[in-house]
XYZ file of C-alpha atoms in Angstrom:
678
model
C 90.646 154.663 75.316
C 90.328 151.027 74.229
C 87.266 148.932 73.715
C 85.368 148.443 76.976
C 83.018 145.583 77.870
C 81.004 146.943 80.767
C 78.626 144.105 81.601
C 79.207 140.589 82.819
C 76.911 139.195 80.155
C 78.926 140.820 77.367
C 82.159 139.650 78.964
C 80.909 136.073 79.159
C 79.852 136.220 75.526
C 83.370 137.284 74.653
C 84.669 134.080 76.188
C 82.865 131.792 73.739
C 85.028 128.769 72.917
C 84.765 129.300 69.149
C 85.723 132.883 68.173
C 86.139 133.985 64.563
C 88.898 132.199 62.685
C 92.305 133.849 62.309
C 92.941 136.081 59.377
C 94.365 133.693 56.728
C 96.656 136.449 55.490
C 98.202 136.892 58.924
C 101.591 135.312 59.647
C 101.608 131.887 61.320
C 101.200 131.583 65.089
C 104.192 132.257 67.316
C 102.613 130.867 70.465
C 100.946 127.475 70.864
C 98.608 127.504 73.860
C 97.485 124.114 75.180
C 94.406 124.355 77.400
C 93.095 120.768 77.207
C 94.520 118.801 80.116
C 97.426 120.465 81.917
C 98.063 123.940 80.602
C 101.137 124.496 78.403
C 102.482 127.415 76.372
C 105.229 126.971 73.774
C 107.090 129.388 71.520
C 108.132 128.525 67.967
C 111.560 127.632 69.357
C 109.912 125.051 71.672
C 110.565 127.172 74.740
C 108.026 126.745 77.534
C 106.684 130.249 78.288
C 104.004 129.341 80.801
C 103.900 131.776 83.743
C 105.118 130.504 87.096
C 102.039 131.262 89.230
C 98.613 129.707 88.738
C 96.846 133.103 88.745
C 98.981 134.361 85.849
C 98.337 131.076 84.020
C 94.596 131.461 84.594
C 94.812 135.001 83.256
C 96.461 133.703 80.087
C 93.820 130.974 79.798
C 90.923 133.450 80.066
C 92.485 135.661 77.403
C 93.246 132.612 75.261
C 89.630 131.436 75.232
C 88.544 134.992 74.368
C 91.231 135.127 71.665
C 91.191 138.446 69.833
C 88.372 139.877 71.960
C 89.086 142.350 74.786
C 88.093 141.334 78.311
C 87.623 144.106 80.849
C 90.125 144.460 83.647
C 87.200 144.535 86.062
C 85.990 141.146 84.820
C 89.483 139.641 84.979
C 89.973 140.899 88.535
C 86.579 139.571 89.642
C 87.311 136.160 88.148
C 90.680 135.689 89.816
C 90.483 137.626 93.104
C 86.783 137.602 93.962
C 87.419 137.571 97.721
C 89.540 140.720 97.760
C 88.603 144.399 97.806
C 88.589 146.472 94.627
C 91.962 148.110 95.286
C 93.626 144.762 96.054
C 92.060 143.261 92.930
C 93.540 145.979 90.719
C 96.982 145.615 92.277
C 96.956 141.834 91.942
C 95.858 142.085 88.309
C 98.670 144.530 87.501
C 101.190 142.161 89.083
C 99.816 139.132 87.189
C 99.842 141.033 83.884
C 103.442 142.065 84.498
C 104.387 138.418 85.168
C 102.521 137.330 82.041
C 104.318 139.929 79.889
C 107.695 138.758 81.193
C 106.827 135.104 80.653
C 105.743 135.673 77.043
C 108.756 137.832 76.170
C 110.789 134.925 74.664
C 108.139 134.556 71.940
C 109.650 137.653 70.334
C 106.460 139.420 69.214
C 103.934 141.429 71.241
C 101.017 139.170 72.178
C 99.087 141.167 74.757
C 97.081 144.245 73.810
C 96.358 146.043 77.098
C 94.398 149.279 77.450
C 93.293 151.175 80.538
C 90.024 149.270 80.693
C 90.573 145.951 78.922
C 93.152 143.368 77.869
C 93.176 141.033 74.883
C 95.429 138.372 73.401
C 96.171 138.980 69.721
C 94.538 136.346 67.514
C 97.041 136.257 64.665
C 100.186 135.103 66.491
C 98.423 132.665 68.861
C 97.120 129.110 68.305
C 94.808 127.657 70.993
C 94.137 123.912 70.959
C 90.588 124.080 72.368
C 89.450 126.699 69.863
C 91.112 125.002 66.920
C 89.643 121.589 67.738
C 86.124 122.975 68.171
C 86.364 124.885 64.907
C 87.926 122.257 62.603
C 86.074 119.138 63.733
C 84.048 118.768 60.528
C 87.093 119.109 58.313
C 89.282 116.928 60.534
C 87.113 114.658 62.741
C 90.135 113.395 64.650
C 90.641 116.926 65.992
C 87.439 116.509 67.984
C 89.057 113.695 69.953
C 91.176 116.303 71.700
C 88.049 117.692 73.359
C 87.525 114.541 75.423
C 90.229 115.825 77.765
C 89.355 118.187 80.609
C 89.784 121.890 79.990
C 92.484 123.382 82.253
C 92.713 120.251 84.382
C 95.316 121.792 86.704
C 93.522 125.071 87.501
C 90.605 123.888 89.634
C 90.197 125.443 93.081
C 91.856 128.742 92.128
C 88.972 131.040 93.123
C 85.203 130.440 93.483
C 84.419 132.859 90.651
C 87.041 131.304 88.394
C 85.776 127.805 89.230
C 82.251 128.815 88.163
C 83.598 130.350 84.953
C 85.696 127.248 84.260
C 82.711 124.931 84.745
C 80.774 126.992 82.215
C 83.636 126.942 79.699
C 83.911 123.173 80.036
C 80.183 122.829 79.439
C 80.363 125.059 76.354
C 83.303 123.158 74.963
C 81.575 119.833 75.526
C 78.406 121.135 73.895
C 80.441 122.303 70.906
C 82.050 118.856 70.627
C 78.684 117.097 70.868
C 77.195 119.365 68.209
C 80.113 118.774 65.829
C 80.072 115.018 66.449
C 76.300 114.883 65.871
C 76.734 116.704 62.574
C 79.472 114.261 61.558
C 77.104 111.379 62.264
C 74.338 113.036 60.263
C 76.654 113.440 57.268
C 78.307 110.010 57.525
C 78.139 107.986 54.315
C 78.109 104.204 54.582
C 77.864 101.871 57.604
C 81.568 101.990 58.497
C 81.623 105.790 58.606
C 78.344 105.838 60.539
C 79.642 103.367 63.127
C 82.821 105.419 63.600
C 80.874 108.684 63.899
C 78.396 107.140 66.343
C 81.201 105.876 68.555
C 82.828 109.304 68.503
C 79.565 110.974 69.557
C 79.073 108.424 72.339
C 82.561 109.219 73.579
C 81.273 112.715 74.491
C 77.650 111.836 75.246
C 77.475 108.181 76.422
C 73.700 108.287 77.070
C 72.735 109.659 73.646
C 70.198 107.017 72.670
C 70.020 108.288 69.086
C 73.733 107.630 68.699
C 73.304 104.121 70.130
C 70.556 103.427 67.575
C 72.802 104.715 64.795
C 75.555 102.387 65.986
C 73.185 99.408 66.183
C 71.901 100.103 62.644
C 75.420 100.611 61.282
C 76.739 97.347 62.757
C 73.671 95.519 61.493
C 74.153 96.967 58.007
C 77.751 95.763 58.045
C 76.491 92.253 58.708
C 77.882 92.071 62.243
C 74.720 91.193 64.157
C 76.738 90.228 67.225
C 78.262 93.715 67.443
C 74.841 95.284 66.883
C 73.275 93.286 69.726
C 76.263 94.029 71.947
C 75.749 97.760 71.294
C 72.098 97.378 72.301
C 73.086 95.588 75.518
C 75.572 98.331 76.376
C 72.923 100.976 75.752
C 70.438 99.134 77.957
C 72.962 98.644 80.766
C 74.097 102.258 80.699
C 70.569 103.671 80.833
C 69.679 101.357 83.700
C 72.822 102.254 85.638
C 72.662 106.009 85.095
C 68.908 106.677 85.216
C 67.171 103.446 86.204
C 65.320 103.469 82.871
C 65.010 101.194 79.835
C 65.646 102.001 76.156
C 62.899 103.649 74.163
C 60.403 101.652 72.091
C 62.338 102.597 68.938
C 65.583 101.143 70.318
C 63.819 98.020 71.610
C 62.277 97.509 68.162
C 65.766 97.436 66.630
C 66.825 94.705 69.072
C 63.657 92.688 68.412
C 64.254 92.894 64.661
C 67.859 91.758 65.055
C 66.862 88.780 67.184
C 64.100 87.835 64.787
C 66.649 87.141 62.084
C 67.478 83.826 63.734
C 69.241 82.494 66.821
C 71.223 85.263 68.423
C 74.971 84.833 68.083
C 76.858 83.846 71.207
C 78.473 86.869 72.785
C 80.960 85.878 75.461
C 81.103 89.395 76.850
C 79.570 92.482 75.353
C 82.253 94.939 74.362
C 82.483 98.041 76.477
C 80.828 101.267 75.298
C 82.888 103.189 72.746
C 86.405 103.683 74.118
C 87.575 107.192 74.751
C 90.300 108.399 72.378
C 93.843 108.209 73.742
C 94.394 110.824 76.422
C 96.471 113.772 75.186
C 99.457 114.915 77.183
C 98.152 116.532 80.323
C 95.174 114.180 80.735
C 97.206 111.077 81.524
C 95.643 108.970 84.249
C 98.349 109.515 86.802
C 101.131 111.673 88.181
C 104.282 112.747 86.316
C 107.542 112.223 88.178
C 111.237 112.711 87.509
C 114.292 111.165 89.193
C 117.574 112.924 88.360
C 120.940 111.293 89.188
C 121.622 111.652 92.900
C 124.083 114.314 94.008
C 127.397 112.812 95.115
C 128.875 113.811 98.477
C 132.477 112.883 99.117
C 134.261 109.898 97.605
C 131.481 108.028 95.807
C 131.616 106.365 92.412
C 129.700 108.427 89.852
C 128.087 105.326 88.388
C 126.419 104.584 91.763
C 124.528 107.880 91.615
C 123.371 107.315 88.036
C 122.604 103.652 88.666
C 120.429 104.400 91.693
C 118.392 106.945 89.746
C 117.920 104.493 86.894
C 116.916 101.633 89.231
C 114.409 103.832 91.067
C 112.979 105.071 87.765
C 112.676 101.522 86.431
C 110.978 100.359 89.641
C 108.524 103.267 89.595
C 107.708 102.554 85.958
C 106.088 99.291 87.078
C 103.301 101.314 88.726
C 100.799 101.878 85.926
C 99.556 105.229 87.217
C 102.968 106.926 87.550
C 104.531 108.447 84.424
C 108.302 108.901 84.415
C 110.515 111.277 82.490
C 113.898 110.003 81.330
C 116.533 110.641 84.026
C 119.198 111.624 81.498
C 116.898 114.195 79.878
C 116.065 115.688 83.261
C 119.734 115.790 84.236
C 120.630 117.551 81.001
C 117.935 120.180 81.497
C 118.940 120.621 85.154
C 122.494 121.637 84.198
C 121.229 124.998 82.978
C 118.467 125.894 85.431
C 118.605 123.510 88.406
C 116.605 120.386 89.154
C 113.340 121.902 90.352
C 113.177 124.574 87.646
C 113.942 121.975 84.967
C 111.299 119.621 86.342
C 108.683 122.393 86.373
C 109.593 123.361 82.819
C 109.058 119.740 81.749
C 105.573 119.769 83.255
C 106.325 117.310 86.084
C 104.150 116.986 89.176
C 106.789 115.472 91.465
C 110.566 115.430 91.726
C 112.409 112.687 93.616
C 115.960 113.901 94.222
C 118.666 113.374 96.814
C 122.235 112.580 97.695
C 124.497 109.567 98.073
C 127.574 109.434 100.303
C 129.990 106.757 101.425
C 131.903 106.089 104.623
C 134.087 103.003 104.380
C 131.854 100.046 103.599
C 128.641 101.945 104.340
C 126.586 103.912 101.817
C 123.900 106.400 102.821
C 121.184 107.426 100.365
C 119.037 110.423 101.330
C 115.982 111.232 99.232
C 113.293 113.889 99.179
C 110.025 113.991 97.247
C 108.859 117.448 96.191
C 105.385 118.309 94.968
C 106.095 120.874 92.257
C 102.627 122.348 92.118
C 101.964 125.734 93.688
C 102.149 125.993 97.492
C 103.072 122.322 97.884
C 106.785 121.685 98.401
C 108.539 118.912 100.287
C 106.142 116.019 100.996
C 108.388 113.066 101.922
C 111.945 112.291 102.950
C 113.747 109.006 103.425
C 117.194 107.782 104.420
C 118.637 104.372 103.580
C 121.884 102.976 105.003
C 123.387 99.890 103.379
C 126.577 97.863 103.191
C 128.487 98.658 100.004
C 130.074 95.310 99.147
C 127.504 94.483 96.458
C 126.607 97.699 94.645
C 124.002 96.056 92.396
C 122.220 94.478 95.356
C 122.343 97.834 97.134
C 120.696 99.555 94.176
C 117.972 96.907 93.991
C 117.197 97.053 97.720
C 117.090 100.827 97.969
C 115.011 101.187 94.809
C 112.492 98.598 96.034
C 112.002 100.262 99.406
C 111.869 103.782 97.973
C 109.148 103.063 95.448
C 107.074 100.960 97.864
C 107.028 103.920 100.256
C 106.439 106.818 97.895
C 103.758 105.094 95.786
C 101.113 105.386 98.549
C 102.400 108.859 99.503
C 101.820 110.177 95.990
C 98.482 108.404 95.814
C 97.310 110.158 98.992
C 98.448 113.556 97.709
C 96.674 113.015 94.404
C 93.543 111.811 96.220
C 93.462 114.930 98.399
C 93.778 117.132 95.339
C 90.986 115.269 93.580
C 88.714 115.652 96.621
C 89.448 119.375 96.799
C 88.515 119.784 93.132
C 85.109 118.178 93.679
C 83.302 115.761 91.409
C 81.820 118.282 88.945
C 83.409 117.670 85.539
C 85.748 115.183 87.197
C 87.748 112.836 85.000
C 87.725 109.069 85.520
C 91.118 109.384 87.211
C 89.795 112.068 89.583
C 86.779 109.949 90.469
C 89.007 106.952 91.163
C 91.231 109.048 93.418
C 88.193 110.216 95.382
C 86.955 106.643 95.773
C 90.143 104.988 97.095
C 90.382 106.824 100.444
C 86.590 106.654 100.858
C 86.768 102.860 100.608
C 89.387 102.634 103.342
C 87.682 105.078 105.704
C 84.772 102.598 105.908
C 82.317 105.325 106.789
C 79.037 103.861 105.517
C 77.874 106.913 103.507
C 81.318 107.622 102.092
C 81.804 103.950 101.280
C 78.571 103.856 99.272
C 79.527 107.115 97.531
C 82.810 105.477 96.482
C 80.872 102.880 94.499
C 78.981 105.620 92.666
C 82.244 107.423 91.804
C 83.703 104.179 90.476
C 80.617 103.522 88.356
C 80.890 107.039 86.932
C 84.583 106.486 86.173
C 83.739 103.266 84.310
C 81.042 105.027 82.303
C 83.322 107.948 81.431
C 86.224 105.738 80.342
C 85.090 102.133 79.819
C 88.657 101.083 78.973
C 90.106 102.301 82.295
C 91.286 99.091 83.991
C 92.008 100.563 87.470
C 88.403 101.758 87.847
C 87.155 98.181 87.348
C 89.858 96.742 89.626
C 89.111 99.118 92.494
C 85.389 98.551 92.058
C 86.051 94.826 92.540
C 88.133 95.765 95.615
C 85.128 97.757 96.913
C 83.008 94.591 96.696
C 85.647 92.746 98.742
C 85.011 95.152 101.602
C 81.246 95.140 101.027
C 81.143 91.382 101.620
C 83.881 91.337 104.259
C 82.088 93.981 106.337
C 78.800 92.096 106.126
C 77.175 95.003 104.289
C 76.224 93.177 101.087
C 72.429 92.861 100.652
C 73.088 89.745 98.579
C 76.508 88.178 99.105
C 76.254 85.912 96.058
C 75.477 88.849 93.764
C 78.317 90.930 95.204
C 80.779 88.063 94.818
C 79.732 87.527 91.203
C 80.028 91.245 90.472
C 83.468 91.386 92.099
C 84.633 88.535 89.873
C 83.180 90.185 86.750
C 84.850 93.517 87.494
C 88.190 91.885 88.316
C 88.152 89.863 85.098
C 87.272 92.989 83.128
C 90.215 94.858 84.644
C 92.649 92.092 83.656
C 91.190 91.893 80.161
C 91.706 95.634 79.721
C 95.273 95.606 81.057
C 96.872 92.160 81.524
C 100.089 93.824 82.724
C 98.547 95.763 85.611
C 99.960 94.082 88.721
C 97.443 95.747 91.017
C 94.488 94.527 88.944
C 95.958 91.016 88.963
C 96.441 90.905 92.723
C 92.964 92.318 93.411
C 91.564 89.636 91.123
C 93.651 87.071 92.999
C 92.192 88.199 96.326
C 88.665 88.023 94.892
C 89.343 84.422 93.834
C 90.974 83.402 97.127
C 89.028 85.334 99.772
C 85.550 85.579 98.241
C 85.349 82.529 95.972
C 87.709 80.176 97.884
C 89.498 79.254 94.638
C 92.838 79.398 96.349
C 95.146 77.980 93.676
C 93.766 80.377 91.074
C 94.239 83.301 93.445
C 97.797 82.282 94.334
C 98.708 82.011 90.644
C 97.427 85.527 89.961
C 99.445 86.882 92.878
C 102.599 85.230 91.527
C 102.053 86.867 88.148
C 101.506 90.219 89.857
C 104.777 89.843 91.781
C 106.615 89.028 88.553
C 105.281 92.249 87.033
C 105.845 94.468 90.070
C 107.804 92.998 92.982
C 107.535 96.294 94.890
C 103.753 96.480 95.236
C 102.971 96.151 98.950
C 99.394 94.999 98.353
C 100.589 91.963 96.399
C 102.900 90.740 99.152
C 100.021 91.014 101.630
C 97.384 89.316 99.486
C 99.772 86.579 98.357
C 100.689 85.954 102.003
C 96.998 85.662 102.886
C 96.426 83.172 100.054
C 99.300 81.017 101.330
C 97.858 81.153 104.853
C 94.470 80.034 103.532
C 96.265 77.087 101.906
C 97.917 76.204 105.220
C 101.423 77.360 104.237
C 101.781 79.559 107.300
C 105.552 79.968 107.517
C 105.689 80.946 103.844
C 102.821 83.352 104.477
C 104.727 85.067 107.280
C 107.772 85.404 105.008
C 105.620 87.238 102.457
C 104.158 89.499 105.131
C 107.651 90.236 106.454
C 108.623 91.370 102.964
C 105.669 93.785 102.897
C 106.669 95.143 106.321
C 110.242 95.820 105.138
C 109.111 97.475 101.931
C 106.429 99.740 103.397
C 106.598 99.878 107.197
C 104.387 102.995 107.365
C 101.865 102.185 104.659
C 98.661 104.272 104.982
C 96.597 101.084 104.731
C 98.574 99.306 107.452
C 95.388 98.824 109.497
C 94.270 96.405 106.760
C 97.578 94.944 105.621
C 99.127 94.405 109.075
C 96.051 92.478 110.234
C 96.879 89.707 107.744
C 99.511 88.359 110.174
C 96.726 87.276 112.507
C 95.766 84.376 110.220
C 99.064 82.415 110.178
C 99.823 83.387 113.786
C 96.506 81.925 114.985
C 96.841 78.742 112.924
C 100.415 78.195 114.162
C 99.182 78.429 117.748
C 101.004 81.715 118.314
C 98.020 83.113 120.192
C 99.805 85.943 121.990
C 101.162 87.176 118.663
C 97.708 86.913 117.066
C 96.183 88.927 119.920
C 98.888 91.595 119.559
C 98.169 91.830 115.831
C 94.460 92.237 116.570
C 95.011 94.911 119.202
C 97.237 96.983 116.922
C 95.046 96.604 113.818
C 91.806 97.507 115.585
C 93.499 100.435 117.323
C 94.495 101.795 113.896
C 90.965 101.383 112.526
C 88.131 100.225 114.771
C 85.670 99.954 111.888
C 87.293 97.096 109.923
C 85.654 93.811 110.869
C 88.077 91.127 109.705
C 90.910 91.642 112.277
C 88.407 91.064 115.100
C 87.770 87.477 113.991
C 91.244 85.966 114.378
C 91.755 88.280 117.368
C 88.606 86.869 119.019
C 89.584 83.258 118.314
C 93.068 83.798 119.792
C 91.535 85.384 122.913
C 89.302 82.323 123.274
C 92.294 79.992 123.167
C 94.094 82.108 125.783
C 91.050 82.161 128.061
C 90.970 85.983 128.153
C 87.192 86.071 128.571
C 86.890 89.711 129.594
C 88.744 91.058 126.581
C 86.989 88.479 124.380
C 83.563 89.782 125.468
C 84.616 93.330 124.622
C 86.030 92.338 121.213
C 82.931 90.288 120.417
C 80.719 93.294 121.180
C 82.802 95.522 118.909
C 82.645 92.943 116.111
C 78.864 92.579 116.409
C 78.466 96.353 116.331
C 79.919 96.202 112.803
C 78.303 92.909 111.751
C 75.227 92.343 113.945
C 74.365 89.056 112.212
C 77.846 87.543 112.513
C 77.582 84.001 113.886
C 79.773 80.939 114.200
C 78.042 79.404 111.174
C 78.707 82.532 109.114
C 82.342 82.629 110.241
C 82.959 79.060 109.098
C 81.077 79.480 105.832
C 82.953 82.629 104.911
C 86.525 81.697 105.875
C 88.753 80.494 103.021
C 90.878 78.297 105.327
C 91.506 75.038 103.449
C 93.017 72.639 106.036
C 90.617 70.853 108.383
C 92.913 71.397 111.376
C 93.056 75.167 110.720
C 89.270 75.349 110.478
C 88.866 73.345 113.677
C 91.358 75.556 115.536
C 89.610 78.733 114.337
C 86.200 77.355 115.335
C 87.350 76.180 118.754
C 88.732 79.613 119.629
C 85.554 81.380 118.553
C 83.428 78.993 120.623
C 85.610 79.543 123.709
C 85.262 83.313 123.139
C 81.485 83.005 123.300
C 80.512 83.280 119.635
C 77.451 81.173 118.837
């Protein structure tokens, strides 16, 4: 009989994140177990030995965090199959243990120590990143930075009991990191070391006022009064945002003393709170995707297959939240085990694969997008037929349309996964993914919750440009829907957030185009907005949002034909975009101003049918109805608009519209008057 842990309390104690250190006389580890971020398991020969199913992976993770300590079979079964009967639990556990044994076999040494009542993972041959980082933080402070990632980021939603256990392990690990970082700060010698230690502690515990005071003192001692005052301002802002409180009297006294030294230095913009350390592999803010060379069918030049894969990969690489593996590396790995197996072994989330065939002067490219995570599978397919005279042009066109279509598809899949995981212990990326669909649903409660998720994302990772950009985008809707309590404040905040996003990542095309729309639509600085859109298009010519917003900016400037050309480009790139209710409505502006009233009405009908809760399509729609004399439909549309914006008036319409040309303004106004808006 082996060692038996018979109570839940004793079992939980066995899962402490910092078990006794390995025996120094024992041989080096044969298995490296990565639990921070996406789970990985590597042998000494760099062979991935992670089990195929999530339950077997979770089993390995539980044993890894209890390294060297037996965990009862009963406890393991309850954690992973809590909704099944006792007999089913035992059978499922036996099957998972068998899979785990087979998966670990390539390591070459026995790692599991099973008995009739318990199972353990041998401590000597196994290295676990979470345990090692928590244990060696004082000796190697940089090891603590690993703990900013989320523990087992890809195992949420496995089982209610496992989710509760995982939340507790994450809390314990965070507490261990905070304790180690606090001790580092206490032992820091000299202002530079104290400032570094304080920033590290704030990376785990952003509202630790003691750490903020230590940072303020350290910067002051270094003679950088500007940095010290900026740290105070960040502390004050964070406490107000999180808890609606002000700094303590002790912290305020530090600020008063700093200001008393003379005129405060000019601070153009207070630096963000301490940046989080670089995300380790597995906690990247985005999805991992691979594009192998397309399979050739019939008489097709081999270089066309390889070239298409490379063009698609290069085009996808322009999207800052998608991370690509090298096509050649994936192809090489696929020769031995097949594309999907190779992609899974490389830790990819998605695989974009397909075929290319030729018939005379026509080339057909068929593609499929596979979600490689458990129980997912095929999520998108596309077929593209092109003339084959200009192979390079063909590659460019197909790549552009492919990436414009799968970018929103992947974003929706990721958003659904983030919502299913919940917001407890959510990363900044998860919070952003939850916010994006909530913004576009325009349900009042969900819309307001989106702002809170974005604020939390900014606080968790102050250097995360997309969180600031999408928060600015949220303010665009807040004002556009007429929901802003103070329009001027919301417009100023949108501009601040957009500028912050660009400062953090000047090469993020989406941040640039959102900033451009803030300038053009909210602030009526049309030339500035148009310039930002042009820069965004130079960085990523396949981003549908940029073609739409740049077309709107041109329409505001009175360049209506050019605007329609831009909107046509969007429609070709992404004809089934999930945000079509918003993007398609942009055609109503140039159509109305060109006197194409029937077309403007058709745009309004389609856009409002897709989403009845978005206010802006109703306005050009209503004006076009007025010009056509369709009073019955105009009365109905006016009522629907006022249900969204009860205080919408003719004066408000003219004040808010960015239309630059006097004749466009007059035409817009005349239609609204004829439609009965006062």
